[in-house]
Tab-separated table of C-alpha atoms in Angstrom:
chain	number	residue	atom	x	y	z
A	1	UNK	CA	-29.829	78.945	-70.701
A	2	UNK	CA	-26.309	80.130	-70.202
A	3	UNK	CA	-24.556	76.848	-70.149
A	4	UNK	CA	-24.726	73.625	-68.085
A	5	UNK	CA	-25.207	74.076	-64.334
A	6	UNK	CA	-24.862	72.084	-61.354
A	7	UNK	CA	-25.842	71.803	-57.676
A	8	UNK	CA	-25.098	72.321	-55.153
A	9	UNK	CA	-21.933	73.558	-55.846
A	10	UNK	CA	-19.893	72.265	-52.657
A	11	UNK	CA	-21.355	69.421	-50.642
A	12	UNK	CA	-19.761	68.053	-47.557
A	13	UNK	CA	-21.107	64.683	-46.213
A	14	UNK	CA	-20.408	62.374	-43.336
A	15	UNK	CA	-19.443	59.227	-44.399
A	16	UNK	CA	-22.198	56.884	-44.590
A	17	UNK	CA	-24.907	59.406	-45.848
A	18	UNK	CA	-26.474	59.874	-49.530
A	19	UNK	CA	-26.091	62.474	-51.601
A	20	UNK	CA	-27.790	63.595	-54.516
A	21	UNK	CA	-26.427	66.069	-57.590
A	22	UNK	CA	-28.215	67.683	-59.952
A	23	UNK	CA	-27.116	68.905	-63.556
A	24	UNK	CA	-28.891	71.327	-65.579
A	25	UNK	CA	-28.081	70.469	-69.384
A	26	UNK	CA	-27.727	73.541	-71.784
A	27	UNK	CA	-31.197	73.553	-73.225
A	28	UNK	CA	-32.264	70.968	-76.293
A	29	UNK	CA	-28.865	68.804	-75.865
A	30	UNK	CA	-29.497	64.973	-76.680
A	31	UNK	CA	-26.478	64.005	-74.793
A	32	UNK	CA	-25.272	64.157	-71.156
A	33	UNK	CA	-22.134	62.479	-69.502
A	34	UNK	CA	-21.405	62.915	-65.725
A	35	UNK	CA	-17.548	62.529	-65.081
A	36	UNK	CA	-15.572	61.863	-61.497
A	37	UNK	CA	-12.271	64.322	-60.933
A	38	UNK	CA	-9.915	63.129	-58.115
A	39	UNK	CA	-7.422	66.078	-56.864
A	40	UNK	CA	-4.442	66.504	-58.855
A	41	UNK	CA	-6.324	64.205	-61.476
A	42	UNK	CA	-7.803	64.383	-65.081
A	43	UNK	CA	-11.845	63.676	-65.316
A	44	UNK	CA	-12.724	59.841	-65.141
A	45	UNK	CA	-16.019	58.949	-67.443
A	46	UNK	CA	-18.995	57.627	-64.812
A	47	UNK	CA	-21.859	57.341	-67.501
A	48	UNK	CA	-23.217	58.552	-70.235
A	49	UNK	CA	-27.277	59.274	-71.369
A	50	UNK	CA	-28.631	59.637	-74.790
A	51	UNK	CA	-31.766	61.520	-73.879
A	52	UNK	CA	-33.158	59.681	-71.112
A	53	UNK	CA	-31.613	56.193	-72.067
A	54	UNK	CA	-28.544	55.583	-70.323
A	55	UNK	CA	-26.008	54.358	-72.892
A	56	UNK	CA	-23.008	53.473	-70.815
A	57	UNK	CA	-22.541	53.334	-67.019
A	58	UNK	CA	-19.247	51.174	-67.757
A	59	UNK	CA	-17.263	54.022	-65.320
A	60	UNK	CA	-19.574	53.846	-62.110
A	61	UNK	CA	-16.951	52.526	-59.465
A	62	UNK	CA	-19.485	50.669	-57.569
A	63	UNK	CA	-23.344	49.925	-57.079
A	64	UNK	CA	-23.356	53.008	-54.848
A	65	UNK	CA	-23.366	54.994	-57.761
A	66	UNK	CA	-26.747	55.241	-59.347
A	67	UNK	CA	-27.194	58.036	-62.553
A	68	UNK	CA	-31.080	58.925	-63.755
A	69	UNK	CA	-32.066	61.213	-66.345
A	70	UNK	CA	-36.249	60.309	-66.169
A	71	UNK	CA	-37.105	63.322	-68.974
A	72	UNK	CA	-34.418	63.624	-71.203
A	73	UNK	CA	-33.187	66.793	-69.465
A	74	UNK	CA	-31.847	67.270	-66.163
A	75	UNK	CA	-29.983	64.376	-64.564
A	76	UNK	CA	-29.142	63.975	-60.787
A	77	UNK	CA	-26.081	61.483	-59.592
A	78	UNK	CA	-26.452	59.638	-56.092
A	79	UNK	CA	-24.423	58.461	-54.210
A	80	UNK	CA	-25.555	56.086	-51.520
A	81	UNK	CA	-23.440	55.630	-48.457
A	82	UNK	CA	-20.769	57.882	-48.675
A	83	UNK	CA	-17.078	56.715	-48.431
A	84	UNK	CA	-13.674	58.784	-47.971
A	85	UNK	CA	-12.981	57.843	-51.563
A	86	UNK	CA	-15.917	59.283	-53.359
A	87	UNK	CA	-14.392	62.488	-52.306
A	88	UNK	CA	-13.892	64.652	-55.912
A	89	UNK	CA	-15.275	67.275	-58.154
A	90	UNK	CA	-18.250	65.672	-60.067
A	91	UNK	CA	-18.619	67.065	-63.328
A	92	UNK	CA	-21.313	66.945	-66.125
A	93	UNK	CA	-21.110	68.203	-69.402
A	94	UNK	CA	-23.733	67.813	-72.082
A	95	UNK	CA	-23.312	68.154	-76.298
A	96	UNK	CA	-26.215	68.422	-78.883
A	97	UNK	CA	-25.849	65.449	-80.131
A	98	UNK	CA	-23.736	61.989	-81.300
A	99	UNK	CA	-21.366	64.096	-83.414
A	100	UNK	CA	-18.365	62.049	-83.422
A	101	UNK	CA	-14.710	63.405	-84.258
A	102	UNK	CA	-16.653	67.075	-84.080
A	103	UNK	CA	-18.267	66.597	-80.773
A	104	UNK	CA	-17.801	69.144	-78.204
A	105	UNK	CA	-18.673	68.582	-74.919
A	106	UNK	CA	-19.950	71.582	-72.635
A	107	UNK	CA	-18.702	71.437	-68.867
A	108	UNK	CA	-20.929	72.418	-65.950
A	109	UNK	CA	-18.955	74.131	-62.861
A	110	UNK	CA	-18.654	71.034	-60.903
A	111	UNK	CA	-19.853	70.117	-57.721
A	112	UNK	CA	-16.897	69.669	-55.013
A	113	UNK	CA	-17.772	66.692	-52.820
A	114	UNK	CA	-15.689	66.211	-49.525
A	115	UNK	CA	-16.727	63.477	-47.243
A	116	UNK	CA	-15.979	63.458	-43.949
B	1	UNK	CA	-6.418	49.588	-73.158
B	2	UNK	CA	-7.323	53.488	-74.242
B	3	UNK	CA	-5.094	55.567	-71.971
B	4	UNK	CA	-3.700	59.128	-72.277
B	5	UNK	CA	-0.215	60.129	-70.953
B	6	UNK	CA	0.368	63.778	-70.288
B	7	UNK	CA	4.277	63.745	-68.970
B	8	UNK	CA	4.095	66.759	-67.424
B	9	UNK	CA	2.342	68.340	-64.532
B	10	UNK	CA	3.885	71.848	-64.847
B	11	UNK	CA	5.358	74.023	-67.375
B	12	UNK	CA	6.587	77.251	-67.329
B	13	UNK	CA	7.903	79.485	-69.741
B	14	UNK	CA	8.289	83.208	-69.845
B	15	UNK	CA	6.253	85.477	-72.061
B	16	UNK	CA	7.163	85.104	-76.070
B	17	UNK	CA	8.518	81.698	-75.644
B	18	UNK	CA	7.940	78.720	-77.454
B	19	UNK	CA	5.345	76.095	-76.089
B	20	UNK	CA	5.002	72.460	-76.583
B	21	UNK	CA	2.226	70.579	-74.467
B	22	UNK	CA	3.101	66.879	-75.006
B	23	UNK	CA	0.301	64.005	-75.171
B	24	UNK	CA	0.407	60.488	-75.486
B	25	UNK	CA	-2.028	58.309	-76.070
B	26	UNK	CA	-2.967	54.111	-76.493
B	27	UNK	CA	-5.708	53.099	-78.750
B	28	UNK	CA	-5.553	50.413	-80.894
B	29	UNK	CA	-8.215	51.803	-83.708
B	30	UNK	CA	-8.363	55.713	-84.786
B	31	UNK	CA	-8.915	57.872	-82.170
B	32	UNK	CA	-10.181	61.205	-82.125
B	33	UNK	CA	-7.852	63.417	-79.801
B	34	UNK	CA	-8.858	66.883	-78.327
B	35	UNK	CA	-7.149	69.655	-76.103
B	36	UNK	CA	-9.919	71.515	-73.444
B	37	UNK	CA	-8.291	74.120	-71.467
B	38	UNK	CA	-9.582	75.567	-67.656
B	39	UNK	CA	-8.543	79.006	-67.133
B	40	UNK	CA	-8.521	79.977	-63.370
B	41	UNK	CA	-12.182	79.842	-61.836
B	42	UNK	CA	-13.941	79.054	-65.175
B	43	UNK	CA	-15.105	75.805	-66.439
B	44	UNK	CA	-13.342	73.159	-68.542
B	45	UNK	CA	-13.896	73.779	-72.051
B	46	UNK	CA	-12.975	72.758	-75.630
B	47	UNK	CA	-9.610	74.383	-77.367
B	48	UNK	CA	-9.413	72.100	-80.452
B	49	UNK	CA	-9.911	68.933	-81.864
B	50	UNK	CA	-7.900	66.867	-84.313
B	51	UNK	CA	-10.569	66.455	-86.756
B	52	UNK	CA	-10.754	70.225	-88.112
B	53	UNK	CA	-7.071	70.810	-88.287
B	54	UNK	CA	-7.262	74.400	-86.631
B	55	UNK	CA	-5.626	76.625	-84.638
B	56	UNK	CA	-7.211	78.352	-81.810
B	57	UNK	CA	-5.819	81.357	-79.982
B	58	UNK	CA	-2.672	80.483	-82.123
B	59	UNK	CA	-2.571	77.033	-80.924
B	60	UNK	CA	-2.185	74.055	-82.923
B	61	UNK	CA	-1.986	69.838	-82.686
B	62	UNK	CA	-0.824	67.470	-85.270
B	63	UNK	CA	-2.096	63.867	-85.116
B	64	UNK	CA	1.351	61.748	-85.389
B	65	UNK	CA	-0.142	57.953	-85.334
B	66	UNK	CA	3.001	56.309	-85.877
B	67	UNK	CA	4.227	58.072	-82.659
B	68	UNK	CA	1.170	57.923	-80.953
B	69	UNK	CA	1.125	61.801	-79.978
B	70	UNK	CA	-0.721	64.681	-79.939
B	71	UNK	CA	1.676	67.246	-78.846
B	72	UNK	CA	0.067	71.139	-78.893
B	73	UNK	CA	1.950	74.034	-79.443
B	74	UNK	CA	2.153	77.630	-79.946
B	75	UNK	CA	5.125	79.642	-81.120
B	76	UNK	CA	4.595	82.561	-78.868
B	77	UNK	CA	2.792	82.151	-75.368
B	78	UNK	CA	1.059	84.774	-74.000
B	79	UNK	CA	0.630	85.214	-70.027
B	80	UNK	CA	-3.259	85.038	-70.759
B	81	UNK	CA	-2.514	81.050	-71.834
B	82	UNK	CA	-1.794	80.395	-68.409
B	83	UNK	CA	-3.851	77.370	-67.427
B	84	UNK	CA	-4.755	73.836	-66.915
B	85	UNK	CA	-4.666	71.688	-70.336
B	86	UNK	CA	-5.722	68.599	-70.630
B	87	UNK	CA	-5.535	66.617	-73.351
B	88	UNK	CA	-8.375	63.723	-74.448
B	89	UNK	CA	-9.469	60.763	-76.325
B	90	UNK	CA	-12.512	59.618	-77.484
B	91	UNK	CA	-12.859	55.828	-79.102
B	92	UNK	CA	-14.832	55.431	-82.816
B	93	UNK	CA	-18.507	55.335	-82.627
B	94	UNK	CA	-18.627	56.362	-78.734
B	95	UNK	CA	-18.323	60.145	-77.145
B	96	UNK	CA	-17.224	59.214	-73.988
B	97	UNK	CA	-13.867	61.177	-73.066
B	98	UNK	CA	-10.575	59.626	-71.781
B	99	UNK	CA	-8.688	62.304	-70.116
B	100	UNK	CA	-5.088	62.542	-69.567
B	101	UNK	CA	-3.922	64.072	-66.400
B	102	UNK	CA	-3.197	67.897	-67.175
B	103	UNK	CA	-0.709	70.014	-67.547
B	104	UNK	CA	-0.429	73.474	-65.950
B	105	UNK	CA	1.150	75.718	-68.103
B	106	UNK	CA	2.082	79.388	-66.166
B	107	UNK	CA	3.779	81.976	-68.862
B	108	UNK	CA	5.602	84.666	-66.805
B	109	UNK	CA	6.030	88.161	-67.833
């Protein structure tokens, strides 16, 4: 495909519902990491999958936070029971593989949540 | 505790000037530092990494350990540098990325 994609792109939620976002790794990548941006921040690591293990969820800030990537491709993020705080640009970005010093992680567009 | 200290929110400069991006960062092993860059309405993505010693777009980062930095610079911005930068750590044996803050640099004509 062209690159990583996400959706939806904007999501606005009362507080108290779930939400669920989806990212479309770039084709054949081993590796996918979802991050949280706060305004006016830099990305905070949530978790990480190799394939469809999950590696490292060490960044999820609570047990609201649930990551799945059941086929080793796309991966959705939910988020049960909305608060103000969860409020950010989720991104996910995806690389080919455990490359180390040379990895390069490719960014998806984001989805902006705002919760109301 | 890994952390990464950009000082600066903004910089600007004016077209042909010198440019020097500063990054700090606390690790206690060897890191591996990168720069990504998000130009207006695109998506974050990779300007260079430590490892490969190379200058993209005329831009280049030196590794100081001893002073913890990874400063980037260019001699000569250009307005199509303006951007967000944000410089970034990753610990050995683990891709995850540590993110400093950002900087916004704006070059004016």
């Amino acid at each position: 495909g062209a690159g990583v994609s996400q959706s939806p792109r904007y999501k606005v939620a009362k507080r108290g519902q779930d939400v669920a976002l989806r990212c479309d790794p770039i084709s054949g990548h081993v590796s996918l990491f979802w991050y949280q941006q706060a305004l006016g921040q830099g990305p905070e690591f949530l978790t990480y999958f190799q394939n469809e293990a999950q590696l490292d969820k060490s960044g999820l800030p609570s047990d609201r936070f649930f990551a799945e990537r059941p086929e080793g491709s796309v991966s959705t993020l939910k988020i049960q029971r909305t608060q103000q705080e969860d409020s950010a640009v989720y991104l996910c970005a995806s690389s080919p593989t455990l490359s180390g010093p040379y990895n390069e992680q490719f960014f998806g567009p984001g989805t902006r949540l705002t919760v109301l | 505790a890994q952390r990464v200290t950009q000082p600066e929110k903004l910089l600007s400069v004016f077209k042909g000037a010198p440019v020097e991006l500063k990054c700090n960062y606390s690790y206690s092993g060897s890191p591996e530092l990168f720069w990504y860059v998000q130009y207006s309405r695109q998506r974050l993505q990779l300007l260079l990494r430590h490892i490969s010693r190379e200058s993209i777009k005329g831009f280049t980062a030196d590794l100081n350990k001893g002073e913890t930095s990874f400063h980037l610079k260019k001699p000569f911005a250009q307005e199509e540098d303006s951007a967000m930068y944000y410089c970034a750590l990753s610990a050995y044996n683990t891709d995850k990325l540590i993110f400093g803050t950002g900087t916004r640099l704006q070059v004016f004509p």
